[in-house]
Structure formats: structure tokens, C-alpha cells
Coordinates of C-alpha atoms and ligand atoms in Angstrom, one line a residue:
M1 CA 8.0 -17.6 -16.7
R2 CA 5.8 -14.6 -17.1
T3 CA 3.0 -13.3 -15.4
E4 CA 1.4 -9.7 -14.6
V5 CA 1.9 -9.7 -10.7
G6 CA 4.7 -11.7 -8.9
I7 CA 3.3 -12.2 -5.3
V8 CA 5.9 -13.2 -2.7
G9 CA 4.2 -14.9 0.1
A10 CA 1.2 -17.1 0.6
G11 CA -0.1 -15.6 3.8
P12 CA -3.3 -14.0 4.2
A13 CA -1.9 -10.7 2.3
G14 CA -0.7 -12.8 -0.9
L15 CA -3.6 -15.2 -1.0
V16 CA -6.4 -12.8 -0.9
L17 CA -4.5 -10.4 -3.3
A18 CA -4.0 -13.1 -5.8
H19 CA -7.6 -14.3 -5.6
L20 CA -8.8 -10.6 -6.1
L21 CA -6.6 -10.0 -9.1
H22 CA -7.9 -13.5 -10.4
L23 CA -11.4 -12.2 -10.0
R24 CA -10.5 -9.1 -12.1
G25 CA -8.8 -11.3 -14.8
I26 CA -5.5 -10.3 -13.8
D27 CA -2.6 -13.0 -13.7
S28 CA -0.2 -13.7 -11.0
V29 CA 2.2 -16.2 -9.5
V30 CA 2.3 -16.7 -6.1
L31 CA 5.8 -18.1 -4.5
E32 CA 6.0 -19.1 -0.9
A33 CA 8.8 -20.1 0.9
R34 CA 7.1 -22.9 3.3
G35 CA 5.3 -26.2 2.2
R36 CA 1.7 -26.5 1.9
E37 CA 1.2 -28.2 5.2
Y38 CA 3.1 -26.0 7.2
V39 CA 1.0 -22.9 6.4
E40 CA -2.1 -24.4 6.6
R41 CA -1.3 -25.7 10.3
R42 CA 0.4 -22.4 11.5
I43 CA -1.7 -21.1 14.6
R44 CA -1.9 -17.3 14.5
A45 CA -4.8 -14.8 14.3
G46 CA -8.5 -15.5 15.5
V47 CA -10.4 -12.6 15.2
L48 CA -12.2 -11.5 12.1
E49 CA -13.4 -7.9 11.5
Q50 CA -16.7 -7.5 9.9
G51 CA -15.3 -5.8 6.7
T52 CA -12.8 -9.2 6.7
V53 CA -15.7 -11.4 6.7
D54 CA -17.6 -9.4 4.1
L55 CA -14.7 -9.4 1.8
L56 CA -14.1 -12.9 1.8
D57 CA -17.8 -13.6 1.2
E58 CA -17.9 -11.5 -1.8
M59 CA -14.7 -13.2 -3.2
G60 CA -16.4 -16.5 -3.0
V61 CA -14.5 -18.0 -0.3
G62 CA -16.7 -17.1 2.8
E63 CA -18.7 -20.5 2.5
R64 CA -16.9 -22.2 5.6
L65 CA -16.4 -19.5 7.5
R66 CA -20.0 -18.3 7.4
R67 CA -20.8 -22.2 8.7
E68 CA -17.9 -22.7 11.0
G69 CA -17.3 -19.3 12.2
L70 CA -18.5 -18.1 15.8
V71 CA -19.8 -14.7 15.4
H72 CA -19.3 -12.7 18.4
E73 CA -21.4 -9.5 19.6
G74 CA -19.1 -8.5 22.4
I75 CA -15.9 -9.2 24.6
E76 CA -15.2 -8.9 28.0
L77 CA -13.0 -6.9 30.0
Q78 CA -11.6 -8.1 33.4
F79 CA -10.1 -6.2 36.2
G80 CA -10.3 -5.5 40.0
G81 CA -12.1 -8.7 40.4
E82 CA -14.9 -8.3 38.0
R83 CA -15.8 -8.3 34.2
H84 CA -17.3 -5.8 32.1
R85 CA -19.0 -6.5 28.9
I86 CA -18.7 -4.5 25.8
D87 CA -21.5 -4.9 23.6
F88 CA -20.5 -4.5 19.9
P89 CA -23.7 -4.1 18.0
S90 CA -25.3 -1.6 20.4
L91 CA -22.1 0.5 20.2
T92 CA -21.1 0.1 16.5
G93 CA -24.5 0.4 14.8
G94 CA -24.9 -3.6 14.6
R95 CA -21.5 -4.6 13.8
A96 CA -19.7 -7.7 15.2
I97 CA -16.4 -9.9 14.8
T98 CA -16.2 -13.5 13.7
V99 CA -13.8 -16.1 15.6
Y100 CA -12.3 -18.4 12.6
G101 CA -8.5 -19.2 12.8
Q102 CA -6.2 -17.9 10.5
Q103 CA -4.9 -21.0 9.2
E104 CA -8.7 -22.0 8.4
V105 CA -8.7 -18.8 6.2
V106 CA -5.4 -19.7 4.6
K107 CA -6.5 -23.3 3.8
D108 CA -9.8 -21.8 2.2
L109 CA -7.9 -19.6 0.1
I110 CA -5.1 -21.9 -1.0
A111 CA -8.1 -24.2 -1.9
A112 CA -9.5 -21.4 -4.2
R113 CA -6.3 -20.6 -5.7
I114 CA -5.8 -24.2 -6.8
E115 CA -9.1 -24.3 -8.3
T116 CA -8.4 -21.3 -10.6
G117 CA -5.6 -23.2 -12.1
R118 CA -3.4 -20.2 -11.7
P119 CA 0.4 -21.0 -10.0
L120 CA 1.3 -21.1 -6.5
L121 CA 4.5 -22.6 -5.9
F122 CA 5.2 -24.0 -2.5
E123 CA 9.0 -24.4 -1.0
V124 CA 10.6 -21.5 -3.1
G125 CA 14.1 -20.9 -1.9
D126 CA 16.4 -18.0 -2.5
V127 CA 14.0 -15.3 -3.5
T128 CA 15.7 -12.3 -4.7
V129 CA 13.7 -9.0 -6.4
N130 CA 15.3 -7.6 -9.1
G131 CA 14.8 -4.4 -11.4
V132 CA 11.8 -2.9 -9.4
E133 CA 13.1 0.4 -10.7
T134 CA 12.6 -0.4 -14.3
D135 CA 9.5 -1.5 -16.1
A136 CA 10.5 -4.8 -16.1
P137 CA 11.1 -6.2 -12.6
S138 CA 11.7 -9.9 -12.1
I139 CA 12.1 -12.4 -9.2
G140 CA 14.5 -14.9 -9.0
F141 CA 14.2 -18.0 -7.1
V142 CA 14.9 -21.9 -6.7
H143 CA 11.9 -24.2 -6.8
D144 CA 12.3 -28.2 -7.2
G145 CA 16.1 -27.8 -7.2
E146 CA 15.9 -25.5 -10.2
R147 CA 16.6 -21.9 -10.7
G148 CA 14.0 -19.9 -12.0
E149 CA 13.1 -16.5 -13.2
L150 CA 9.7 -14.8 -13.0
R151 CA 9.6 -11.7 -15.3
C152 CA 6.5 -9.6 -14.2
E153 CA 4.7 -6.2 -14.6
F154 CA 4.8 -5.8 -10.9
V155 CA 6.1 -7.2 -7.6
A156 CA 3.7 -7.6 -4.5
G157 CA 5.7 -8.3 -1.1
C158 CA 3.4 -10.0 0.7
D159 CA 6.0 -11.9 2.7
G160 CA 5.6 -11.3 6.3
Y161 CA 8.1 -9.2 8.6
H162 CA 11.0 -11.7 8.0
G163 CA 10.8 -11.5 4.1
V164 CA 13.1 -10.3 1.4
C165 CA 10.8 -7.7 -0.4
R166 CA 11.5 -4.8 2.2
E167 CA 15.0 -5.6 2.9
S168 CA 15.7 -5.7 -1.1
I169 CA 14.9 -1.8 -1.0
P170 CA 18.0 0.5 -0.8
A171 CA 19.1 1.7 2.5
G172 CA 17.6 5.4 2.8
V173 CA 14.5 5.1 0.8
L174 CA 12.2 3.6 4.0
T175 CA 11.7 5.5 7.1
E176 CA 11.4 3.1 10.1
F177 CA 8.8 3.6 13.1
S178 CA 8.8 1.2 15.9
R179 CA 8.5 0.2 19.4
E180 CA 9.3 -3.0 21.3
Y181 CA 7.4 -4.1 24.6
P182 CA 9.2 -5.6 27.5
F183 CA 7.1 -8.5 27.3
G184 CA 5.7 -11.5 25.4
W185 CA 2.9 -13.8 25.1
L186 CA 2.6 -17.4 26.2
G187 CA 0.0 -18.8 23.8
I188 CA -1.7 -22.5 24.1
L189 CA -4.1 -24.2 22.2
A190 CA -6.1 -26.8 24.3
E191 CA -8.6 -29.6 23.7
A192 CA -11.2 -28.3 26.1
P193 CA -14.4 -26.4 25.4
P194 CA -14.2 -22.5 25.6
S195 CA -15.0 -21.7 29.6
N196 CA -17.0 -18.6 28.2
D197 CA -19.2 -17.7 25.5
E198 CA -16.6 -14.5 24.5
L199 CA -13.1 -13.4 24.4
I200 CA -12.1 -12.1 28.0
Y201 CA -9.2 -9.5 28.1
C202 CA -8.0 -9.7 31.6
Y203 CA -5.9 -7.4 33.6
H204 CA -4.1 -8.9 36.4
E205 CA -1.5 -7.7 39.0
R206 CA 0.4 -10.9 37.9
G207 CA -0.1 -10.0 34.1
F208 CA -2.5 -9.9 31.2
A209 CA -4.3 -13.0 30.3
L210 CA -6.6 -13.8 27.3
H211 CA -9.2 -16.3 26.7
S212 CA -10.3 -17.1 23.1
M213 CA -11.4 -19.9 21.4
R214 CA -11.3 -21.7 18.0
S215 CA -14.5 -24.1 18.1
P216 CA -16.8 -25.6 20.6
T217 CA -14.2 -27.7 21.6
L218 CA -10.8 -25.8 21.3
T219 CA -9.8 -23.1 23.8
R220 CA -7.1 -20.5 22.6
L221 CA -5.3 -19.0 25.8
Y222 CA -2.4 -16.4 26.4
L223 CA -0.4 -15.4 29.2
Q224 CA 1.7 -12.2 29.7
C225 CA 5.3 -13.5 29.9
R226 CA 9.0 -12.5 29.3
P227 CA 9.6 -11.8 25.5
D228 CA 12.4 -14.4 26.0
E229 CA 10.5 -17.0 28.0
D230 CA 11.9 -20.3 28.5
L231 CA 9.0 -22.7 27.5
D232 CA 10.7 -25.5 29.4
E233 CA 9.8 -23.9 32.7
W234 CA 6.2 -24.0 31.5
P235 CA 4.8 -27.3 32.1
D236 CA 1.3 -27.7 31.5
D237 CA 0.2 -27.7 35.3
R238 CA 2.3 -24.8 35.6
I239 CA 0.5 -23.0 32.6
W240 CA -3.0 -24.0 33.8
D241 CA -2.5 -22.8 37.4
E242 CA -1.1 -19.6 36.5
L243 CA -4.5 -19.1 33.8
E244 CA -6.6 -19.9 37.0
R245 CA -5.0 -17.5 38.9
R246 CA -5.4 -14.5 36.6
F247 CA -9.0 -15.3 35.5
A248 CA -10.3 -16.3 39.1
L249 CA -13.7 -15.2 39.5
E250 CA -16.0 -16.1 42.1
G251 CA -18.6 -19.2 40.8
W252 CA -16.6 -19.3 37.3
M253 CA -14.3 -22.3 36.3
L254 CA -11.9 -22.8 33.7
N255 CA -12.1 -25.9 31.5
R256 CA -8.7 -27.7 31.3
G257 CA -8.0 -30.1 28.8
E258 CA -5.0 -31.5 26.7
I259 CA -2.5 -28.6 25.3
V260 CA -2.0 -29.6 21.6
E261 CA 0.4 -26.4 20.9
K262 CA 2.4 -24.0 22.9
G263 CA 4.5 -21.0 21.6
V264 CA 5.9 -17.9 22.8
T265 CA 5.3 -14.5 20.9
G266 CA 7.4 -11.4 21.5
M267 CA 5.4 -7.9 20.9
R268 CA 6.4 -4.8 18.9
S269 CA 5.1 -2.2 16.7
F270 CA 6.6 -1.5 13.3
V271 CA 5.7 0.6 10.3
V272 CA 7.9 1.5 7.2
E273 CA 7.1 4.4 5.0
P274 CA 6.4 4.5 2.1
M275 CA 5.1 0.9 1.2
Q276 CA 6.2 1.3 -2.6
F277 CA 9.7 1.6 -4.3
G278 CA 9.3 1.5 -7.8
R279 CA 7.5 -1.5 -9.1
L280 CA 7.5 -3.0 -5.5
F281 CA 4.5 -3.0 -3.2
L282 CA 4.7 -3.8 0.3
A283 CA 1.5 -5.3 1.8
G284 CA 0.6 -6.8 5.3
D285 CA 3.2 -7.7 8.1
A286 CA 6.2 -7.0 5.5
A287 CA 5.3 -3.5 6.0
H288 CA 3.9 -3.3 9.6
I289 CA 3.6 -5.2 12.7
V290 CA 1.0 -4.5 15.6
P291 CA 1.0 -6.2 19.3
P292 CA -1.8 -8.7 19.1
T293 CA -3.8 -7.4 21.9
G294 CA -6.2 -5.5 19.2
A295 CA -6.6 -8.3 17.1
K296 CA -5.6 -6.4 14.1
G297 CA -2.7 -7.7 12.1
L298 CA -4.6 -10.1 9.6
N299 CA -7.4 -7.5 9.3
L300 CA -4.8 -4.9 8.0
A301 CA -3.1 -7.4 5.9
V302 CA -6.3 -7.9 4.1
A303 CA -7.3 -4.2 4.2
D304 CA -4.2 -3.5 2.5
V305 CA -4.4 -5.7 -0.4
R306 CA -8.1 -4.7 -1.1
I307 CA -6.7 -1.2 -2.0
L308 CA -3.6 -2.8 -3.6
A309 CA -6.0 -4.8 -6.1
D310 CA -8.1 -2.3 -6.8
A311 CA -4.9 0.1 -7.7
L312 CA -3.3 -2.8 -9.8
A313 CA -6.7 -3.2 -11.6
A314 CA -7.1 0.5 -12.3
W315 CA -3.6 0.3 -14.1
F316 CA -4.4 -3.0 -16.1
E317 CA -7.9 -2.1 -17.1
H318 CA -7.3 1.8 -17.8
G319 CA -3.5 2.4 -17.5
D320 CA -4.5 4.9 -14.7
E321 CA -1.3 5.2 -12.7
S322 CA -2.7 7.4 -9.9
R323 CA -4.2 4.8 -7.5
L324 CA -0.9 3.0 -7.6
A325 CA 0.8 6.2 -6.8
G326 CA -1.5 6.9 -3.9
Y327 CA -1.5 3.3 -2.3
S328 CA 0.9 4.1 0.5
A329 CA -0.6 7.2 1.5
E330 CA -4.2 5.5 1.4
V331 CA -3.3 2.3 3.5
L332 CA -1.4 4.1 6.1
R333 CA -4.3 6.1 7.4
R334 CA -5.7 2.7 8.6
I335 CA -2.4 1.2 9.6
W336 CA -1.5 4.1 12.0
R337 CA -4.9 4.0 13.3
A338 CA -4.5 0.5 14.0
E339 CA -1.1 1.1 15.4
H340 CA -2.7 3.6 17.8
F341 CA -5.4 1.1 19.1
S342 CA -3.2 -2.0 19.5
W343 CA -0.7 0.3 21.3
W344 CA -3.5 1.4 23.6
M345 CA -5.2 -1.6 24.2
T346 CA -1.4 -3.1 24.9
S347 CA -0.6 -0.2 27.3
M348 CA -4.0 -0.5 29.1
L349 CA -4.1 -4.2 29.6
H350 CA -0.4 -5.5 30.4
R351 CA 1.7 -5.0 33.6
L352 CA 4.4 -2.7 32.9
E353 CA 7.9 -3.9 34.1
G354 CA 9.7 -1.1 36.2
G355 CA 6.1 0.4 36.3
D356 CA 5.2 2.0 39.6
A357 CA 2.0 2.2 41.6
F358 CA 1.0 5.4 39.6
D359 CA 1.2 3.3 36.3
V360 CA -1.3 0.9 38.0
K361 CA -3.7 3.3 39.0
L362 CA -3.9 5.1 35.6
Q363 CA -4.5 1.8 33.9
L364 CA -7.3 1.3 36.4
A365 CA -8.9 4.3 35.8
Q366 CA -8.8 4.0 32.2
L367 CA -10.3 0.5 32.6
A368 CA -13.0 1.5 34.5
Y369 CA -13.9 4.5 32.2
V370 CA -14.1 2.3 29.2
A371 CA -16.4 0.2 31.3
S372 CA -18.7 2.6 32.5
S373 CA -18.7 5.2 30.1
P374 CA -21.0 4.2 26.5
R375 CA -18.6 6.8 24.8
A376 CA -15.4 5.2 25.8
A377 CA -17.0 1.7 25.2
A378 CA -17.8 2.9 21.9
S379 CA -14.3 4.1 20.8
L380 CA -13.0 0.6 21.9
A381 CA -15.9 -1.2 20.2
E382 CA -15.6 0.6 16.8
N383 CA -11.8 0.3 16.5
Y384 CA -12.1 -3.7 17.4
V385 CA -14.8 -4.5 15.0
G386 CA -12.9 -2.3 12.4
L387 CA -13.8 1.1 11.2
E388 CA -15.4 1.2 8.0
R389 CA -13.8 4.3 7.0
V390 CA -10.4 5.9 8.3
Ligands
LIG401 P1 2.3 -13.8 7.0 O1 1.3 -14.6 7.4 O2 3.4 -13.7 7.7 O3 2.6 -14.5 5.6 C1 3.8 -14.2 5.0 C2 4.3 -15.5 4.0 O4 5.5 -15.3 3.5 C3 4.4 -16.6 4.9 O5 3.6 -17.6 4.5 C4 5.9 -16.8 4.8 O6 6.5 -18.0 5.1 C5 6.2 -16.4 3.3 N1 7.7 -15.7 3.2 C6 8.5 -15.4 4.2 N2 9.7 -15.0 3.5 C7 9.5 -15.6 2.2 C8 10.5 -15.6 1.2 N3 11.6 -15.2 1.1 N4 9.9 -16.0 -0.1 C9 8.9 -16.5 -0.1 N5 7.7 -16.5 1.0 C10 8.2 -16.0 1.9 N6 -4.1 -10.8 13.7 C11 -5.5 -10.4 14.0 O7 -5.9 -9.7 13.1 N7 -6.0 -10.9 14.8 C12 -5.3 -11.8 15.7 O8 -6.2 -12.1 16.9 C13 -4.1 -12.2 16.0 N8 -3.7 -12.7 16.8 C14 -2.2 -13.2 16.4 C15 -1.8 -14.1 17.5 C16 -0.5 -14.3 17.3 C17 0.3 -15.3 18.3 C18 0.2 -13.8 16.2 C19 1.9 -14.2 15.9 C20 -0.1 -13.0 15.2 C21 -1.7 -12.6 15.4 N9 -2.0 -11.9 14.7 C22 -3.6 -11.2 14.5 C23 -1.3 -11.2 13.5 C24 -1.3 -11.8 12.2 O9 -1.3 -13.3 12.3 C25 -0.3 -11.7 11.0 O10 -0.8 -10.1 11.0 C26 -0.7 -11.8 9.9 O11 -0.5 -13.0 9.6 C27 0.0 -11.2 8.2 O12 -0.5 -11.8 7.3 P2 0.7 -11.7 5.8 O13 0.0 -12.4 5.0 O14 0.7 -10.3 6.0 O15 2.0 -12.3 6.7
LIG402 C1 -6.7 -15.5 19.2 O1 -7.8 -16.0 19.3 O2 -5.7 -15.9 18.9 C2 -6.5 -14.0 19.6 C3 -7.7 -13.1 19.9 C4 -7.9 -12.0 20.2 C5 -6.4 -11.1 20.1 C6 -5.5 -12.1 19.9 C7 -5.3 -13.5 19.6 O3 -6.3 -9.9 20.7

């Protein structure tokens, strides 16, 4: 098998890259470890920046997103028994976010890929990346019980944090930067209408809580928990009671419903530099992770491959290598901005284990500043909706 760009991973990064390349007439093969049903059902991100929505639209895959996505012009911060609204359009020159599940984006992209007739292989095993220091890299894999080899000009490592591409780079090439947080999120999806029109980021002495949604009938909720929290200790009633306690507000009610999905996510910040080795380019979670409090992971993945697609097109169309050489430095500017924002939101909103009364006072002072100063609020808002330029 031969192609121009071999793409490992059919998450948002791999699928957006494949479609952007297709639109430039560049051939690719996408190899995905999981089955189609699995990747289309995997519940993860929900917040799309304006720039992400605009790109998906320009690519011709935004039709259902425009129809079913929920445009949000603000979020609420809750602390000290009050809610404070951060209004995006007035603070950012008219920008907003769209709530639309990552698995819906993935479904739309898979449908678009299949329509192009270009290859997307699911349930691919034993992926190895070879010869990326030469002009003729290849990807080894097993599909339908048969061993295959994909020869290509470039390899795009879009295989997420646990993928093989980053790991295939020899020791000593990459520098890792990371931070682990001593907490995680217990997330649920419930068949209940959202209890608020907008997302609520809630600081509480019992821990952070987040109210989000997927549709007018589906609520997505998160509770700060231990990183290794045992779900068996969390029967549905306990989850609802805890959510109710943290979100409690005079005259407000949390809608309950059947919990259809439950999971615990650990939290980490992680970046590798550079995001390139020879003809292998890393994009998305394969190269960087943010804690979800800033809602940035999916958006960063899309921002990476937008630049990677342009750089690859410059090479294929004009033999221009400079964009590819500059890819890593170019995307890392946005990545580090998002790393800082995500760390900042996380530090401001979570109860810090081992923290003392001084830490709590600092967090409350910071929240009060963001809620009362339009300048502080504008900083949160412009980062949340996504900076146009970094
Ligand atoms: P992935 O989505 O991880 O895709 C990688 C793909 O590669 C997967 O399909 C995987 O199966 C495949 N793969 C792995 N190994 C191999 C292999 N060896 N061979 C072939 N294929 C392989 N982000 C936001 O922007 N907003 C949010 O609101 C948000 N909320 C989140 C909430 C939670 C609970 C979690 C867990 C994440 C959240 N994120 C959010 C982060 C976001 O989901 C990720 O950043 C995003 O999925 C990154 O996309 P990706 O394509 O880089 O990686
Ligand atoms: C979600 O809806 O899943 C979601 C929303 C905002 C976040 C993280 C996750 O910051």
C-alpha cells in the first residue's frame, strides 16, 4: 500500500487532517486501532471554540453542527453561594462557543471521509512506525488478520496520549514537560434536561463541580474526585446528592434523570517538544494534554492539524520545506498558551488536597476578581472562546 501521508489515529486530529489534505488533493490513509462504533460512541469533549466551528464549516462538515450545536454566549462561575456570568460577546468582540459532543464531530468527519472514497481502516493492530529519518517512511500494521505495510512520504502521529507514534521516537530526542494533579473528575451523562441554559463552573468546599450538556434532553455533569476514585462507591443517588450539595443555590433545582454513562478521568498537563522527528509529525493529544477545566484539548488538536495540513500542502504543492520545519515552533505557541489557561482554571477552581486556609482565600480572591473586573473577565473569556492569534 502506498500513499502521500500515513495518518495514525482517527480521533479529531487524524480525521480533520485527513479531510483538509483531501480538500487540497493530497492522498492519505487513516489507520485506527478501535472499531468505528467505539470511536463514534466515546464520550469526551463538548465545547468547540469559534475557530473550530468556523474551520469545520469551511471544510464542509459543519452542516449538522450548525443545526444541532448549542451556541453559548457565556458561562457562569459559582462560588461563595452566588453565580456570576461571564458574557463572551461583549468581552471578546462578538465571539462565542458551541456545545456539540466530540463524538458527533467524529461521526460527521467519518461520514465525510467515507464519502471521499479514500481509505480509513478500523481495528488495525500492531502499528509500527519505521524509517521516519529517511525519505521513505512506512507504517507496519495488521488488518483483518493480515500484515500490511503502508509506504508514505510523511507520517502524522494523531494517535492520542497512549499511542505508539510518540513512543517510537528514540530516547533523548524529545523533552517532556508535565504536571499531575492530585484529583480527577467523575463524569456522568444523564437523560435529564439541562438545569441551566449555560455551563456552570462551581467552586465548592467539597470540591469542584461542572454543569454542562449535550442537547436539550441530555445533561453532562462532573464532580471533582480522587484520581483513582472507585466508581462502585458511587451509586447514582450518591452522585446526585453530591452534585446537589455543590451546586446548591436558593431557588434553583438540579434536574435528575437516568444516568446513561459514568466514568472517572485523571488530570494532567503534558507537552513534548519538538513535535517532529524526521518525517514524523505529532499532533493533538499525542503531543500534549491539558486538564479539561479549560475545554481546550479537542480545540488544540484541531488547531495543530490545520497548521500541519498547510505545511504539508506547501511541501506537496511547491516543494517548500520551511513550513514543515517551522511546524513545531508554530503550534507550540498556542499549545503553551492553552497549557497555562487550563492550569490556571484548574488551580483556581479545584479544592487542593493538602491546601490550607491561605490557598482557599487566594482562590476566592481570584474568583472575585474575575467576577467583578471586566478586564480580568475579558482575559478568561478570550482564552475560553479561543484566541484568534497567539
Ligand atoms: P484522540 O481523540 O485520543 O484520538 C486518538 C485516536 O488514535 C483514537 O481514536 C485512538 O483509538 C487511536 N489510536 C491510539 N493508539 C493507536 C494505535 N497504536 N494505532 C492506531 N490508532 C491508535 N477537549 C476540549 O476541547 N473541550 C472539552 O470540553 C473537553 N472535555 C474533555 C472531557 C473529558 C472527560 C476528556 C477525557 C477529554 C476532554 N477533552 C476536551 C479533551 C479531548 O477529548 C482530547 O483532547 C481530544 O480527543 C484529542 O483528539 P486527538 O485526535 O488528538 O486524540
Ligand atoms: C463537557 O461538556 O464535557 C465539558 C465542558 C467544559 C469543560 C470540560 C468538559 O471544561
